[in-house]
Coordinates of C-alpha atoms in Angstrom, one line a residue:
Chain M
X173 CA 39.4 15.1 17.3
X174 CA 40.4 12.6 14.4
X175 CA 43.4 11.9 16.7
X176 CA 41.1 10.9 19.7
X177 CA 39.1 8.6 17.4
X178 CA 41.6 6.5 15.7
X179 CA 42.4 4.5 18.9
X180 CA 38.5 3.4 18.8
X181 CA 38.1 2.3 15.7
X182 CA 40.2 -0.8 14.6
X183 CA 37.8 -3.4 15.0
X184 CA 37.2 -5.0 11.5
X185 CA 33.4 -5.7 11.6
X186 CA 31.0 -6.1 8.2
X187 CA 29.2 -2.7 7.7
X188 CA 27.9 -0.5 5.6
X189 CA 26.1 2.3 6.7
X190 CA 22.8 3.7 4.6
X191 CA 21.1 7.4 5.0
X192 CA 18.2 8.8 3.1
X193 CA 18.1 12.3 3.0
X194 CA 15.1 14.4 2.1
X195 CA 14.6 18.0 1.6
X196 CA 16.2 19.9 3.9
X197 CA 18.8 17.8 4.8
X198 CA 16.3 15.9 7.0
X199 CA 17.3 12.3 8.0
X200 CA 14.5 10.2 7.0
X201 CA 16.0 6.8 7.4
X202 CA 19.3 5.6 8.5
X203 CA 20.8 1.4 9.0
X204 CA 24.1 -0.1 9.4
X205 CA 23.7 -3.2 7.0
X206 CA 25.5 -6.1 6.7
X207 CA 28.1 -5.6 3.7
X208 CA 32.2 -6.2 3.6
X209 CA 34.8 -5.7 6.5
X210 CA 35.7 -2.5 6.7
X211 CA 39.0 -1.7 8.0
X212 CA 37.4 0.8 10.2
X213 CA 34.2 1.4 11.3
X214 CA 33.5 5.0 12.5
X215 CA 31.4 5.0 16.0
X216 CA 27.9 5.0 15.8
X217 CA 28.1 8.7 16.7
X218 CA 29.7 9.8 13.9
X219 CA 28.3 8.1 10.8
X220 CA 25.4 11.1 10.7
X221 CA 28.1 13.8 10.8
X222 CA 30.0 12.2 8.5
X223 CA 27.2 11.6 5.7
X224 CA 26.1 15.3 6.8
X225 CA 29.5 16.5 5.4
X226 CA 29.0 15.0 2.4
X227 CA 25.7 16.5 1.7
X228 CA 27.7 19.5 0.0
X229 CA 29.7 17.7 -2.6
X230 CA 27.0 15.6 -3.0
X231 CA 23.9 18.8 -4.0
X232 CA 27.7 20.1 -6.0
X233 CA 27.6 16.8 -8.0
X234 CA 24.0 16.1 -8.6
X235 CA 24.0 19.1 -11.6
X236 CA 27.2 17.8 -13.1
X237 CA 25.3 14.9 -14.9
X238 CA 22.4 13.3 -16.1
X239 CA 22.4 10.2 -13.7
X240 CA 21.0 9.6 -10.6
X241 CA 23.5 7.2 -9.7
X242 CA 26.9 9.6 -8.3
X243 CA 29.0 7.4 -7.4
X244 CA 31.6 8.5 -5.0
X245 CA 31.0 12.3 -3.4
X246 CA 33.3 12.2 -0.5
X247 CA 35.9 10.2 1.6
X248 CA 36.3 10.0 5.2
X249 CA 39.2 8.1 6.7
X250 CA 39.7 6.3 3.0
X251 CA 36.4 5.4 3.1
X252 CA 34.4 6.3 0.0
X253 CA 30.5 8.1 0.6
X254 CA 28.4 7.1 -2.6
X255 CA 25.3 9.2 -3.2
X256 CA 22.5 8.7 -5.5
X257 CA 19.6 11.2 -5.9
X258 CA 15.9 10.0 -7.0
X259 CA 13.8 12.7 -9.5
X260 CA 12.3 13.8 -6.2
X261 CA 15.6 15.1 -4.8
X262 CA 15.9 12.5 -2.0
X263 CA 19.3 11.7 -1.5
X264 CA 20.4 8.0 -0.8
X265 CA 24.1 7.7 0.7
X266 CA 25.9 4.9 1.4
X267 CA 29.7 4.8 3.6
X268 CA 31.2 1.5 2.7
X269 CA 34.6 0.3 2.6
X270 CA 36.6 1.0 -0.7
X271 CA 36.2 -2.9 -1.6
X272 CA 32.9 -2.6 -2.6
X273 CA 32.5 -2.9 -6.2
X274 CA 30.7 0.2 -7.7
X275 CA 28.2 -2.4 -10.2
X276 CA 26.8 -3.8 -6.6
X277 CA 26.3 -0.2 -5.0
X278 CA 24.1 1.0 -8.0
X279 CA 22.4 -2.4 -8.4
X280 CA 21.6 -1.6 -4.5
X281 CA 20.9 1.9 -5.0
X282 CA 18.4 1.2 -7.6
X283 CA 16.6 -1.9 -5.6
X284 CA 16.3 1.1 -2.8
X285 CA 14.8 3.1 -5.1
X286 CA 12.3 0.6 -5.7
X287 CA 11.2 0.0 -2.7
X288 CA 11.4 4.0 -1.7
X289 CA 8.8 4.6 -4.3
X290 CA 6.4 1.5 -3.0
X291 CA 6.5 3.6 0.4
X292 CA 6.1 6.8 -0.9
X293 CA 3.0 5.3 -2.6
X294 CA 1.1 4.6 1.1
X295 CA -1.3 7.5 1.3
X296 CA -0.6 7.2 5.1
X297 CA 3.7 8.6 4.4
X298 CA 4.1 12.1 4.7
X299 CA 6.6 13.2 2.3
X300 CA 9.9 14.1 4.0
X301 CA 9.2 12.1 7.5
X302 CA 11.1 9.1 9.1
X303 CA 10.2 5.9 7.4
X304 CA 8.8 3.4 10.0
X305 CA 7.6 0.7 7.6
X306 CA 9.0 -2.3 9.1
X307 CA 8.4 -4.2 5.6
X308 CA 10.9 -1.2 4.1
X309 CA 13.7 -1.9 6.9
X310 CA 13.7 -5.7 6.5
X311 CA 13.8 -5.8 2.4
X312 CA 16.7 -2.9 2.6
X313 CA 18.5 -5.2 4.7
X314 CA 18.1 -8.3 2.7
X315 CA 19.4 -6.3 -0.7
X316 CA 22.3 -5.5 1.0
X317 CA 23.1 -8.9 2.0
X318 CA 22.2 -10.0 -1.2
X319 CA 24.0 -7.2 -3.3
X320 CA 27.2 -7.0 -0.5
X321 CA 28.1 -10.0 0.9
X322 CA 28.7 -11.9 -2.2
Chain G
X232 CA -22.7 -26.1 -16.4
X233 CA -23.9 -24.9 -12.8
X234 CA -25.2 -21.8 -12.2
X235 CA -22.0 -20.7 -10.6
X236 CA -19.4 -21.6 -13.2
X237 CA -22.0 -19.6 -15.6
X238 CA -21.9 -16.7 -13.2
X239 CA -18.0 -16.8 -13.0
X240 CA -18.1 -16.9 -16.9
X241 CA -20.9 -14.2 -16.9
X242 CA -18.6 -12.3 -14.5
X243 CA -15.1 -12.4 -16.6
X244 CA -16.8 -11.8 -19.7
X245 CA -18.3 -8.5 -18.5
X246 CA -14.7 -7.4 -17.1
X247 CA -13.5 -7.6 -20.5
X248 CA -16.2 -5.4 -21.8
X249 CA -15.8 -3.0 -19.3
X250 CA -14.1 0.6 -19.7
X251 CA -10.6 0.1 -17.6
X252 CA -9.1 2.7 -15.5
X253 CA -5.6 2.5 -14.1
X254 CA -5.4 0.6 -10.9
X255 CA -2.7 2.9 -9.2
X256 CA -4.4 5.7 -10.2
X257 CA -7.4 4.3 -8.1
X258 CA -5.6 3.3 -5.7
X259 CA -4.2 6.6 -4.8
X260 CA -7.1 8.5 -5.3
X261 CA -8.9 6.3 -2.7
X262 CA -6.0 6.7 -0.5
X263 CA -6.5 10.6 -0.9
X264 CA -9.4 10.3 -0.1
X265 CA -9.4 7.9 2.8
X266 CA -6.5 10.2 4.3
X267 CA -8.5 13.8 3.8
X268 CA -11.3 12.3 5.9
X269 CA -9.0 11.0 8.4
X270 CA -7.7 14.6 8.7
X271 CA -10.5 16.0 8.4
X272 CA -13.1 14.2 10.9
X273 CA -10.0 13.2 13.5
X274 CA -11.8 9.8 14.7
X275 CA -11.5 6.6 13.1
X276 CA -14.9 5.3 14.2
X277 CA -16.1 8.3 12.1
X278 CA -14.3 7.9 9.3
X279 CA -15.3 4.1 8.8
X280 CA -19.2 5.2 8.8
X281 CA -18.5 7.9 6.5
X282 CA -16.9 5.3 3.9
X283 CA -19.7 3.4 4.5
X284 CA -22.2 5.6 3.8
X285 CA -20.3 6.9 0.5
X286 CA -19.9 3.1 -0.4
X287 CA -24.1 3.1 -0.1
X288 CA -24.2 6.3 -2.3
X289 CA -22.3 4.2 -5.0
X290 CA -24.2 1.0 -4.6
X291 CA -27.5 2.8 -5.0
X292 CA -26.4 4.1 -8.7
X293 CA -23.8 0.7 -9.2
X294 CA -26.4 -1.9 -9.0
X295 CA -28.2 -0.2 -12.0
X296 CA -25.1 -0.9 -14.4
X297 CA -24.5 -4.2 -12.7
X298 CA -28.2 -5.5 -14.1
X299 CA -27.8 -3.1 -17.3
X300 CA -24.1 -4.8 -18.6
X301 CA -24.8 -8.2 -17.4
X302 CA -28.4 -8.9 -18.2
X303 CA -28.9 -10.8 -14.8
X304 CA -32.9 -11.4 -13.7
X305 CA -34.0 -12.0 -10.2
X306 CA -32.3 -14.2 -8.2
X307 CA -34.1 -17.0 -7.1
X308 CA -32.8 -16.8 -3.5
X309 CA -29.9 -15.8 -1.1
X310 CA -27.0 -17.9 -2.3
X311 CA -28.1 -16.6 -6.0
X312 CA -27.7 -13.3 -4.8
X313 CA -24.3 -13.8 -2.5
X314 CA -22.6 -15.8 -5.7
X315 CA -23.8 -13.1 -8.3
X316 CA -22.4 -10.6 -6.2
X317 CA -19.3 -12.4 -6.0
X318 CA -18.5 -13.8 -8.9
X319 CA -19.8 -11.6 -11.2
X320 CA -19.7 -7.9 -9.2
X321 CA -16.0 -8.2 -7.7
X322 CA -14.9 -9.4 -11.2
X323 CA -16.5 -6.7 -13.2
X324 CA -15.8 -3.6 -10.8
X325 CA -12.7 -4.6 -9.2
X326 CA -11.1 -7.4 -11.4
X327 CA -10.8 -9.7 -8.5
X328 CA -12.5 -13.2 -7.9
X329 CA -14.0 -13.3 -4.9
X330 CA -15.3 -16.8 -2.7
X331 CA -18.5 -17.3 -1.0
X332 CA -18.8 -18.8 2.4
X333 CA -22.0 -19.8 4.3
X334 CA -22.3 -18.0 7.6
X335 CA -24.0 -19.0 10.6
X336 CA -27.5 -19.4 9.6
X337 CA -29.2 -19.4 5.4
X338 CA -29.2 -15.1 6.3
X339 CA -25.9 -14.7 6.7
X340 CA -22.7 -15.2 4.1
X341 CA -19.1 -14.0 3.9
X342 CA -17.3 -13.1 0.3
X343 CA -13.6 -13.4 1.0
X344 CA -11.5 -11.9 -1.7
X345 CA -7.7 -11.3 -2.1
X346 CA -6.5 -8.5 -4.2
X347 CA -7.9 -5.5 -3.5
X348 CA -6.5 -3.0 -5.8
X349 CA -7.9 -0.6 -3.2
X350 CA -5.8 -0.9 -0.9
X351 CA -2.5 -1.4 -3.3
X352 CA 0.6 0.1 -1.9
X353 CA -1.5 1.1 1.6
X354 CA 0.3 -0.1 5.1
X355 CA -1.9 1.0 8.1
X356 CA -0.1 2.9 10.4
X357 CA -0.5 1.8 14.3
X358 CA -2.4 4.8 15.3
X359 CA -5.3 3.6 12.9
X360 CA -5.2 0.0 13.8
X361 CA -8.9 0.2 13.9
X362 CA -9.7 2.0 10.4
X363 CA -11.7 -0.2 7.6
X364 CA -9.8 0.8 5.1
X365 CA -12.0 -1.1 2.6
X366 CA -15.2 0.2 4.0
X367 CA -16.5 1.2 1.0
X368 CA -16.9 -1.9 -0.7
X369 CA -19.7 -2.8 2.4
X370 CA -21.2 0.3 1.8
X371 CA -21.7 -0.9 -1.8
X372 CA -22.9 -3.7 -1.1
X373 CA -25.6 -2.6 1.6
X374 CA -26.8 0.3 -1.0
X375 CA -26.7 -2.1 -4.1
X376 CA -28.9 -4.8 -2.2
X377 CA -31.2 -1.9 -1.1
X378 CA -32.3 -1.1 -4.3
X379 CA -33.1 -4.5 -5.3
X380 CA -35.4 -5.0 -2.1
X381 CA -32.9 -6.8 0.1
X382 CA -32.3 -4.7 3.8
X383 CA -29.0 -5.7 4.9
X384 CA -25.9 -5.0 6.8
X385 CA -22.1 -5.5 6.0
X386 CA -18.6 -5.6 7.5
X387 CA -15.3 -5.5 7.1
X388 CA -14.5 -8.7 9.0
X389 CA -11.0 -9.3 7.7
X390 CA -8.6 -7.3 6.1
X391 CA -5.5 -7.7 4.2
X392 CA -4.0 -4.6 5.8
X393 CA -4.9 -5.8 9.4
X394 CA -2.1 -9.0 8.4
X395 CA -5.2 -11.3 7.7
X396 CA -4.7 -13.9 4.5
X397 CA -7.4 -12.9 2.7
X398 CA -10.0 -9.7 3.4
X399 CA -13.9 -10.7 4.5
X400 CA -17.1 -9.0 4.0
X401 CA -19.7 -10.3 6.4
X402 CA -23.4 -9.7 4.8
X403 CA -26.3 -10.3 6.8
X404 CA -30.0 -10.2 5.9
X405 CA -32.0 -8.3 7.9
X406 CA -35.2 -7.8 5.6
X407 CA -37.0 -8.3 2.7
X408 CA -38.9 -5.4 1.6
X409 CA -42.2 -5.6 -0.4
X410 CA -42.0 -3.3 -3.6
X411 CA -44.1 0.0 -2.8
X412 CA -46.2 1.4 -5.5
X413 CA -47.5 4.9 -5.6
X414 CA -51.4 4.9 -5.8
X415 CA -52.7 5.0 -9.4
X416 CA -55.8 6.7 -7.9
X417 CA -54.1 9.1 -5.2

C-alpha cells in the first residue's frame, strides 16, 4: 500500500493541509493551504485517513497537559501532524512539512481559534456541522499565507 | 445650535445614563430567538411578521421610557419626529448613530444606520436569503409611533447581512390619528 504510493508522490508543491474535527470524529472543515514545499505531498485521498489516524494519539495527548496547543501527535512519511484542541473539544490538525517552525503553527492555531469562535457565534451554525462560511474559508487561508509562507 | 445637533447631544447624553447590558449577550439571545422561530414556524415570510409584531409589542411600552429619560415634547412635525427617532432613539437603545434621509414625498423617510449590535456575529445562510433579520427594530418603530398618534408602516429595506453598506428602515406615514377620549358623561 505505502509501496504503491511512493511513486505518486514526489512532486514538491507548497501545502499544508488543515482538518477540524468535532465530536465524534466528524470532519467539519478541511483545506489544503498555501504553506512550505513539502518534499511530499500525500494524494488528495489520503490526507483524511491520514489525519483520521492521528485522532488517537491526538485524544491520548490532549490529558497529558494543560495546553491547547499539542504540538506534534503523529508522523506520516516524516511528516509531522500538529493538533490543538479548543475548550470545546474541537480538534484542529494540521499535516505540514517538518520545516515549519512550531512558533508559526501555534500563532496559526490560535488565529483559527479566533475565527472558529466568531462562527460558532452565528445563531444560524449548528454545533458539530460542516462549516460553509465563505468569510471563514478565505481568512483561514490568508493566515496561513501570512503565518507560512514567510 | 440646530435642533438636530441638540437632539444628537440629547441622544448621547441619555446613552450614558442608561443601564448597559452586554452587547454579545444580546446579540445571541436575539439570535436564539430569531432561530427558535425559524424552527419553529418553518416559513420565513412568517417569521419576519412575527418579529415584527414582537418589535410593535416593545415599541408600545419603549416609547414611554423614550419621553420619560429624555424629557422630549411634541414634535412639531415629521422630520422632528424621523430625527428624534434617529438621533436620539438608536443612540439611547442601541448605541448606534443613525442618518436620516428624505423619501419620496414629506410622508416618507429612511434612517440608515450601521452597527447593529443585533445582528453581531450573524451570517445569513442561503436558504433564508429572504429573512429580516432586523425586523424587530420596524416593529418598534411602527408600535412606538402608534402610541404617540402617528399610524405608520416600516421596512427593512437594506441590510447589512443581505451584503448592503449600511441597513435601511423605510417609514411611511399612513395616518394621523385624532386623540380619543372616553366620555366624561357616558
Amino acid at each position: 500500500f505505502f509501496l504503491g504510493c511512493g511513486a505518486q508522490i514526489c512532486r514538491k508543491s507548497p501545502m499544508v493541509y488543515i482538518a477540524i474535527v468535532g465530536k465524534g470524529d466528524v470532519l467539519i472543515y478541511e483545506a489544503k493551504l498555501p504553506g512550505p514545499s513539502s518534499g511530499k505531498v500525500p494524494p488528495e485521498n489520503q490526507l483524511q485517513f491520514i489525519v483520521h489516524q492521528a485522532l488517537d494519539s491526538l485524544d491520548h495527548k490532549t490529558w497529558s497537559g494543560t495546553s491547547m496547543y499539542l504540538k506534534q501527535v503523529d508522523t506520516f512519511n516524516k511528516m509531522p501532524v500538529s493538533a490543538f484542541v479548543t475548550a470545546g473539544h474541537i480538534k484542529f490538525m494540521l499535516l505540514h512539512s517538518s520545516s515549519l517552525e512550531e512558533n508559526a503553527i501555534k500563532q496559526f492555531f490560535y488565529e483559527v481559534y479566533r475565527l472558529y469562535i466568531k462562527v460558532a457565534m452565528n445563531p444560524f451554525y449548528l454545533k458539530n456541522t460542516p462549516i460553509t462560511s465563505s468569510a471563514f474559508n478565505d481568512r483561514v487561508r490568508t493566515s496561513a499565507r501570512n503565518f507560512f509562507m514567510r | 445650535m440646530s435642533l438636530h445637533t441638540k437632539m444628537a447631544r440629547l441622544g448621547d447624553s441619555t446613552f450614558s445614563t442608561m443601564e448597559k447590558v452586554n452587547s454579545e449577550l444580546l446579540a445571541m439571545t436575539y439570535g436564539a430567538l430569531v432561530t427558535t422561530l425559524i424552527k419553529d414556524f418553518q416559513d420565513v415570510k412568517v417569521v419576519n411578521t412575527e418579529l415584527e409584531k414582537m418589535g410593535y409589542n416593545i415599541g408600545v411600552r419603549l416609547i414611554d421610557e423614550f419621553l420619560a429619560k429624555t424629557g422630549v415634547t411634541q414634535c412639531r412635525n415629521l422630520k422632528e419626529t424621523a430625527h428624534s427617532i434617529a438621533k436620539i432613539g438608536f443612540k439611547m437603545f442601541l448605541g448606534i448613530n443613525a442618518e436620516v434621509t428624505w423619501g419620496a414625498d414629506a410622508r416618507q423617510f429612511s434612517i440608515e444606520f450601521k452597527g447593529n449590535p443585533l445582528i453581531e456575529f450573524v451570517e445569513l445562510p442561503e436558504k433564508f436569503k429572504n429573512l429580516d433579520y432586523s425586523n424587530l427594530l420596524c416593529g418598534v418603530i411602527r408600535g412606538a409611533l402608534h402610541m404617540v398618534q402617528m399610524v405608520v408602516t416600516t421596512e427593512l429595506r437594506k441590510s447589512e447581512l443581505k451584503g448592503d453598506p449600511v441597513s435601511e428602515i423605510y417609514v411611511t406615514l399612513k395616518q394621523h390619528l385624532a386623540e380619543k377620549f372616553k366620555g366624561e358623561d357616558d
